[in-house]
PDB file of C-alpha atoms in Angstrom:
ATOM      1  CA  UNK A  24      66.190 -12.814  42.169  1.00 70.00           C
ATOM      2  CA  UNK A  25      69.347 -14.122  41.934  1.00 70.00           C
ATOM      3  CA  UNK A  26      71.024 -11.318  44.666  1.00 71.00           C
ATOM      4  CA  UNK A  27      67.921 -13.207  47.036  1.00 70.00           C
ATOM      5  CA  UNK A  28      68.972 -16.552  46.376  1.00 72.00           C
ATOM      6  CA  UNK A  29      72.768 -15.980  46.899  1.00 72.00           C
ATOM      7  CA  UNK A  30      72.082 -13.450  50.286  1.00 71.00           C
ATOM      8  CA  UNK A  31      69.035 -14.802  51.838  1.00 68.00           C
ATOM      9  CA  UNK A  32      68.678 -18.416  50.605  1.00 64.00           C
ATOM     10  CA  UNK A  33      72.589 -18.760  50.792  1.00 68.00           C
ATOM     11  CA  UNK A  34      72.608 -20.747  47.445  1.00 75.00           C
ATOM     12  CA  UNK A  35      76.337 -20.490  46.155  1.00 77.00           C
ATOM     13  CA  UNK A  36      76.560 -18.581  43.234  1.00 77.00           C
ATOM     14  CA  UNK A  37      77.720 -20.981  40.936  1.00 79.00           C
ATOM     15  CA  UNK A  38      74.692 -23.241  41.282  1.00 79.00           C
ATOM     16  CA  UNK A  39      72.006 -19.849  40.614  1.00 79.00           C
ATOM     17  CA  UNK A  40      71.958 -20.829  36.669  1.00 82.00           C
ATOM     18  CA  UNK A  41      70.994 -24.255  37.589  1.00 83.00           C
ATOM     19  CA  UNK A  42      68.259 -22.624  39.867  1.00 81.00           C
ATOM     20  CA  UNK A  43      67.287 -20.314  37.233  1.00 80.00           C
ATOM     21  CA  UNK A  44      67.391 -22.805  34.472  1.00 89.00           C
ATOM     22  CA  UNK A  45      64.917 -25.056  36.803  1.00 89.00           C
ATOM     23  CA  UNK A  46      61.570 -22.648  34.799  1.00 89.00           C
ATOM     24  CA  UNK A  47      62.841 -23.510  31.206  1.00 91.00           C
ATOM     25  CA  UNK A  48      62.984 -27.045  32.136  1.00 94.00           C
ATOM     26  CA  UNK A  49      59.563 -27.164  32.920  1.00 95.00           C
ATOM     27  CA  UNK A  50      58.154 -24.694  30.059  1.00 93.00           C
ATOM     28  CA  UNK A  51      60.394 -27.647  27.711  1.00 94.00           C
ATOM     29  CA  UNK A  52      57.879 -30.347  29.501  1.00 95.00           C
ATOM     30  CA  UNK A  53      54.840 -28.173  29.677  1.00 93.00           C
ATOM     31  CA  UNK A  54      54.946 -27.131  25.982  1.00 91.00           C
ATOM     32  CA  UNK A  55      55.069 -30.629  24.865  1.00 93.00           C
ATOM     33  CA  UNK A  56      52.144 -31.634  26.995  1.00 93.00           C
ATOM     34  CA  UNK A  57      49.884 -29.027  25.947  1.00 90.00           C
ATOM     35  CA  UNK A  58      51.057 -29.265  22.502  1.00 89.00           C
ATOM     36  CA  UNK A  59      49.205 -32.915  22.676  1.00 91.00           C
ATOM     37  CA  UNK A  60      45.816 -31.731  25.028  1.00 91.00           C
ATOM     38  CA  UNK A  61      45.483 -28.611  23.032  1.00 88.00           C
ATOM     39  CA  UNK A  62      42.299 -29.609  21.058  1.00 88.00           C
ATOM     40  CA  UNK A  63      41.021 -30.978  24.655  1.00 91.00           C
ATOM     41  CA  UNK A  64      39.169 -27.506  25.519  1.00 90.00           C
ATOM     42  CA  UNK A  65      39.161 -24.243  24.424  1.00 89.00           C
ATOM     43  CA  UNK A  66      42.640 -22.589  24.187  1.00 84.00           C
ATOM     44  CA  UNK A  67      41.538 -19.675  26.665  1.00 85.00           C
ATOM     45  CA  UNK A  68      40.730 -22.464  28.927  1.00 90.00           C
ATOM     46  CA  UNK A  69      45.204 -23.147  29.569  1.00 89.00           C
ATOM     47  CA  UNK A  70      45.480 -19.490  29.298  1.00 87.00           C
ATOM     48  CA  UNK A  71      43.559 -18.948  32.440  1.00 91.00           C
ATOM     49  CA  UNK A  72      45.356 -22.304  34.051  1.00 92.00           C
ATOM     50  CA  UNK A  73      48.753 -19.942  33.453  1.00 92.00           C
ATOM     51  CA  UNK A  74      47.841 -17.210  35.513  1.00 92.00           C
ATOM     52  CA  UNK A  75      46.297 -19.205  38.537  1.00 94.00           C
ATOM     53  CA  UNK A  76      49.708 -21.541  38.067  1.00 94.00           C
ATOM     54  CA  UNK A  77      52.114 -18.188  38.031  1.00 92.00           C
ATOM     55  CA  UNK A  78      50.054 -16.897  41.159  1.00 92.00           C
ATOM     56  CA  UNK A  79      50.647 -19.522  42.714  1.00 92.00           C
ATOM     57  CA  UNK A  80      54.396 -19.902  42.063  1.00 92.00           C
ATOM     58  CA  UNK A  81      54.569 -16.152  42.775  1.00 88.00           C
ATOM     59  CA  UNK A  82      53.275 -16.589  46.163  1.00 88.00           C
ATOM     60  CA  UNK A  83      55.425 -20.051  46.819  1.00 87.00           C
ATOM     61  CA  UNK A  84      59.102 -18.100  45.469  1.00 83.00           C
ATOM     62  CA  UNK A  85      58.127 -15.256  47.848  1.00 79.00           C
ATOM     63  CA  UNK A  86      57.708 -17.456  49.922  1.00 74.00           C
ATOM     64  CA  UNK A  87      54.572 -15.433  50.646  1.00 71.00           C
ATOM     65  CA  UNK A  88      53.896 -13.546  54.266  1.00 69.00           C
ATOM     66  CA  UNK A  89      50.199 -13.093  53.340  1.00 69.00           C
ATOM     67  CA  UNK A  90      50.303 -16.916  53.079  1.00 74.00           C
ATOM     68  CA  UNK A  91      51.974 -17.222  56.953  1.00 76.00           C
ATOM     69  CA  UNK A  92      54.404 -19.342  55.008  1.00 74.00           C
ATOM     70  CA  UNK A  93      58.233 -19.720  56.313  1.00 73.00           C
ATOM     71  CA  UNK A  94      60.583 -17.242  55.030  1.00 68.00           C
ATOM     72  CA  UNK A  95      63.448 -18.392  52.938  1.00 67.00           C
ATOM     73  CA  UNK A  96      62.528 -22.096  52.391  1.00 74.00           C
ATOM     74  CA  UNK A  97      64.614 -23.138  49.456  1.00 77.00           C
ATOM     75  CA  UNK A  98      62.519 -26.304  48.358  1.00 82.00           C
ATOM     76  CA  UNK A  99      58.933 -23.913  48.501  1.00 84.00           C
ATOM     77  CA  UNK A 100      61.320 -21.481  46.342  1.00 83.00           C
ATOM     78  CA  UNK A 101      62.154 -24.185  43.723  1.00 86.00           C
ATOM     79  CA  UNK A 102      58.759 -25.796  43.574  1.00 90.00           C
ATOM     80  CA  UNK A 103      57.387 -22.310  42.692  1.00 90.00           C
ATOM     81  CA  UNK A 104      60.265 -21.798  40.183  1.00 90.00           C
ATOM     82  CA  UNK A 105      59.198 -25.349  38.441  1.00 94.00           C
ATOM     83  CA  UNK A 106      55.480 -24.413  38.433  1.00 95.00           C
ATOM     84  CA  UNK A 107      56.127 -20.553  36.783  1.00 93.00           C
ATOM     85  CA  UNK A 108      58.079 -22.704  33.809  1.00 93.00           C
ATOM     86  CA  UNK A 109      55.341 -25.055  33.565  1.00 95.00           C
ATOM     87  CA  UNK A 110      52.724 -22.845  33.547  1.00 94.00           C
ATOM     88  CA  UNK A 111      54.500 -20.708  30.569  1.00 90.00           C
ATOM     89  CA  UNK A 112      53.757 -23.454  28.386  1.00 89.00           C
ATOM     90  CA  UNK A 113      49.961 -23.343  29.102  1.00 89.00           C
ATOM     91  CA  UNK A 114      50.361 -19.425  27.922  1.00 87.00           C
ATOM     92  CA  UNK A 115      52.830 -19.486  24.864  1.00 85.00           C
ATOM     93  CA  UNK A 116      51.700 -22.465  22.960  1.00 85.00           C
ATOM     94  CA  UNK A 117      47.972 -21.745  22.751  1.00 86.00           C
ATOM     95  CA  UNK A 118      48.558 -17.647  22.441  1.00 86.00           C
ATOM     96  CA  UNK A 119      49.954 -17.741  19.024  1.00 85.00           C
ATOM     97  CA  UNK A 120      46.770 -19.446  17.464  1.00 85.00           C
ATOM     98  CA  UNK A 121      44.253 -17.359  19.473  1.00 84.00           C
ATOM     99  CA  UNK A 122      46.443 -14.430  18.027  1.00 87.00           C
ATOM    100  CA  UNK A 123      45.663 -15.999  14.796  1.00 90.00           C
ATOM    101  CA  UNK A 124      41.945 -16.649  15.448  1.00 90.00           C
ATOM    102  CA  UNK A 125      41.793 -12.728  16.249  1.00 90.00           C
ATOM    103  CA  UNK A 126      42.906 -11.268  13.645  1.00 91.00           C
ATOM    104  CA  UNK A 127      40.905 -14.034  11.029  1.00 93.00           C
ATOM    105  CA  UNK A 128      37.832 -12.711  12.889  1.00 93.00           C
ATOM    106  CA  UNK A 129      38.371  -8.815  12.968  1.00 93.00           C
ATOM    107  CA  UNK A 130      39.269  -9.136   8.998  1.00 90.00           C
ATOM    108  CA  UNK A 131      36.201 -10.907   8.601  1.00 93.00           C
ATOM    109  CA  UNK A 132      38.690 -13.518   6.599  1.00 92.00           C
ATOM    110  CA  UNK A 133      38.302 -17.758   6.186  1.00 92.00           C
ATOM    111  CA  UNK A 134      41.699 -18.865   6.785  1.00 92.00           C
ATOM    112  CA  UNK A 135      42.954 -21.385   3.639  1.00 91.00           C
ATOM    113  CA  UNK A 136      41.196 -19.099   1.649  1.00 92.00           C
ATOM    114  CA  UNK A 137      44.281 -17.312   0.616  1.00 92.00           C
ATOM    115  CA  UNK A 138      47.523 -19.225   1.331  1.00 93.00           C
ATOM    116  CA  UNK A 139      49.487 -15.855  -0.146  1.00 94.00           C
ATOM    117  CA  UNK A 140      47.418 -13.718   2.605  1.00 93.00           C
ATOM    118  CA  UNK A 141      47.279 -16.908   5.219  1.00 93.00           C
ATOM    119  CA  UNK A 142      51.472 -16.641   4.684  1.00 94.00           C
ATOM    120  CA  UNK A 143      51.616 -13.102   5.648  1.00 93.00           C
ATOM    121  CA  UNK A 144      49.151 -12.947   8.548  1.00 93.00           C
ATOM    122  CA  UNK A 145      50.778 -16.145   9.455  1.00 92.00           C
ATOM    123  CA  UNK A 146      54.752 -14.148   9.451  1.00 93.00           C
ATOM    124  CA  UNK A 147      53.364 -10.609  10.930  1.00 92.00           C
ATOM    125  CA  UNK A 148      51.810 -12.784  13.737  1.00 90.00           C
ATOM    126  CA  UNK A 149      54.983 -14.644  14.582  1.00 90.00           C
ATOM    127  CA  UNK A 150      57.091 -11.150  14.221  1.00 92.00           C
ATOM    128  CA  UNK A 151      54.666  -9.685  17.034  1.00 90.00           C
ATOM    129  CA  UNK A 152      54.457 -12.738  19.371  1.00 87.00           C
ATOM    130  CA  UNK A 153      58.550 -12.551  19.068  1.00 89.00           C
ATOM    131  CA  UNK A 154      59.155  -9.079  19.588  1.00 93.00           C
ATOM    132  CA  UNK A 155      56.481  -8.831  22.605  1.00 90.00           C
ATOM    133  CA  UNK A 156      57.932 -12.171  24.223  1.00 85.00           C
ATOM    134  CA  UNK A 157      61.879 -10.476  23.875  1.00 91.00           C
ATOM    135  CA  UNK A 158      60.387  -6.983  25.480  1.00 94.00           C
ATOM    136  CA  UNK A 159      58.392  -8.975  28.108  1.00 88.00           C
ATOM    137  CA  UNK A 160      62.032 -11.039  29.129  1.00 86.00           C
ATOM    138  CA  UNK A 161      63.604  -7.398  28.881  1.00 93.00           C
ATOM    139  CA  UNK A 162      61.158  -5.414  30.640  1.00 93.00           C
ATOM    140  CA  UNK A 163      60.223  -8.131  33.519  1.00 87.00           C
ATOM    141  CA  UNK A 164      63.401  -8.192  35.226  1.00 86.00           C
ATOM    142  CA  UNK A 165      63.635  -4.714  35.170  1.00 91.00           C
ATOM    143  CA  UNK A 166      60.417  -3.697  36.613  1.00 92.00           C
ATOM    144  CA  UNK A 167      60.577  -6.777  39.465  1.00 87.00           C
ATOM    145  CA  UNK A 168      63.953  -5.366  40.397  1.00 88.00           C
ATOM    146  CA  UNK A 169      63.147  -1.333  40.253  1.00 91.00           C
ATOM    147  CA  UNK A 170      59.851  -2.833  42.657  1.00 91.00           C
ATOM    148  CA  UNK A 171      62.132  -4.821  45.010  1.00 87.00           C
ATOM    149  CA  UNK A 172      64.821  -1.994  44.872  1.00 89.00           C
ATOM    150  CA  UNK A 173      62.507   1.244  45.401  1.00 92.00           C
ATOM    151  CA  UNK A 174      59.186  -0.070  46.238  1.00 92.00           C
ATOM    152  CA  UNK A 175      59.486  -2.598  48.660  1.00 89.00           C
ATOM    153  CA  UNK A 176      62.743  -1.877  49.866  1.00 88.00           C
ATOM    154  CA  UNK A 177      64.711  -4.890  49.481  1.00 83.00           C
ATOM    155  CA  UNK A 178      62.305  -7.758  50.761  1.00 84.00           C
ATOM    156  CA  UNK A 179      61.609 -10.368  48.367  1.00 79.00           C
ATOM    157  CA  UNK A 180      58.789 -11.749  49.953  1.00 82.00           C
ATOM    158  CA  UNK A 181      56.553  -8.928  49.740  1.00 86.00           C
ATOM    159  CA  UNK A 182      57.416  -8.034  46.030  1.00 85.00           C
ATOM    160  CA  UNK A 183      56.367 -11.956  44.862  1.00 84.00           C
ATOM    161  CA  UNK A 184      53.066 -11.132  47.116  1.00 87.00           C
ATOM    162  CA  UNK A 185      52.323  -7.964  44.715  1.00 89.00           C
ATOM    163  CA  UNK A 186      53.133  -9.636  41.181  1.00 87.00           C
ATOM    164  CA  UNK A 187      50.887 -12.626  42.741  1.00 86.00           C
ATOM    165  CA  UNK A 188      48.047 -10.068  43.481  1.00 86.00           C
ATOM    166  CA  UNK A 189      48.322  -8.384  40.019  1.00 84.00           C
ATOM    167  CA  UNK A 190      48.504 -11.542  37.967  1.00 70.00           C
ATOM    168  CA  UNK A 191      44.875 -12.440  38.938  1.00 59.00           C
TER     169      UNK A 191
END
């Protein structure tokens, strides 16, 4: 992303953290609003707002030809990187406590019940959610940039249009 920006959107290079920093400013906002709403519907209900919001941005960063939208314009690429930061906090802040839910369920356990057992599940499922957020911020960057790279030979546009079209 950040070879795009510099190349194509001629951003200077010392303003790309900025740029990049733009999706954790909005996860900061988003996780505090949906931290307040969460009892407001059913948690899967924000989990499914996250993927039609990271479409979305997908398909404005590109920006996207199967949109007809105008290559390389920068505010288009900025809104999209605001709305993929917002829209993490409609995924991470409900996903822990569905985790939770799950695995209550499946061990056919009544949370409170226990608080020595509730304590455990509680530290395995925060262990997991860690480990597979740090492999997803690993792995991400790696597999968008082997696509751009080898797949879609170098156009930026077209690799947003695919993650868009396999988010849904």
């Amino acid at each position: 992303m950040t070879t795009n920006l510099a190349d194509r959107h001629l951003i200077d290079e010392d303003n790309l953290g900025k740029v990049l920093s733009l999706a954790a400013l909005f996860y900061i906002i988003s996780g505090n609003l949906v931290a307040r709403i969460i009892n407001k519907a059913p948690k899967r209900v924000f989990i499914l707002l996250c993927f039609i919001m990271i479409t979305i941005s997908n398909l404005m960063m590109g920006p996207s030809f199967s949109l007809g939208l105008e290559p390389y314009f920068v505010p288009l690429f900025f809104l999209g990187q605001a709305l993929n930061g917002f829209a993490q906090g409609f995924l991470f802040v409900p996903n822990l406590p569905e985790m939770l839910d799950a695995i209550y369920t499946k061990k056919k356990l009544i949370e409170g019940q226990d608080e020595v057992m509730d304590a455990i599940i509680a530290d395995r499922a925060s262990g997991i959610y860690g480990l597979f957020y740090a492999a997803g911020t690993i792995s991400a960057p790696l597999v968008g940039s082997l696509m751009y790279e080898n797949v879609f030979d170098m156009n930026w546009a077209v690799t947003c249009d695919f993650f868009a079209a396999i988010d849904r």
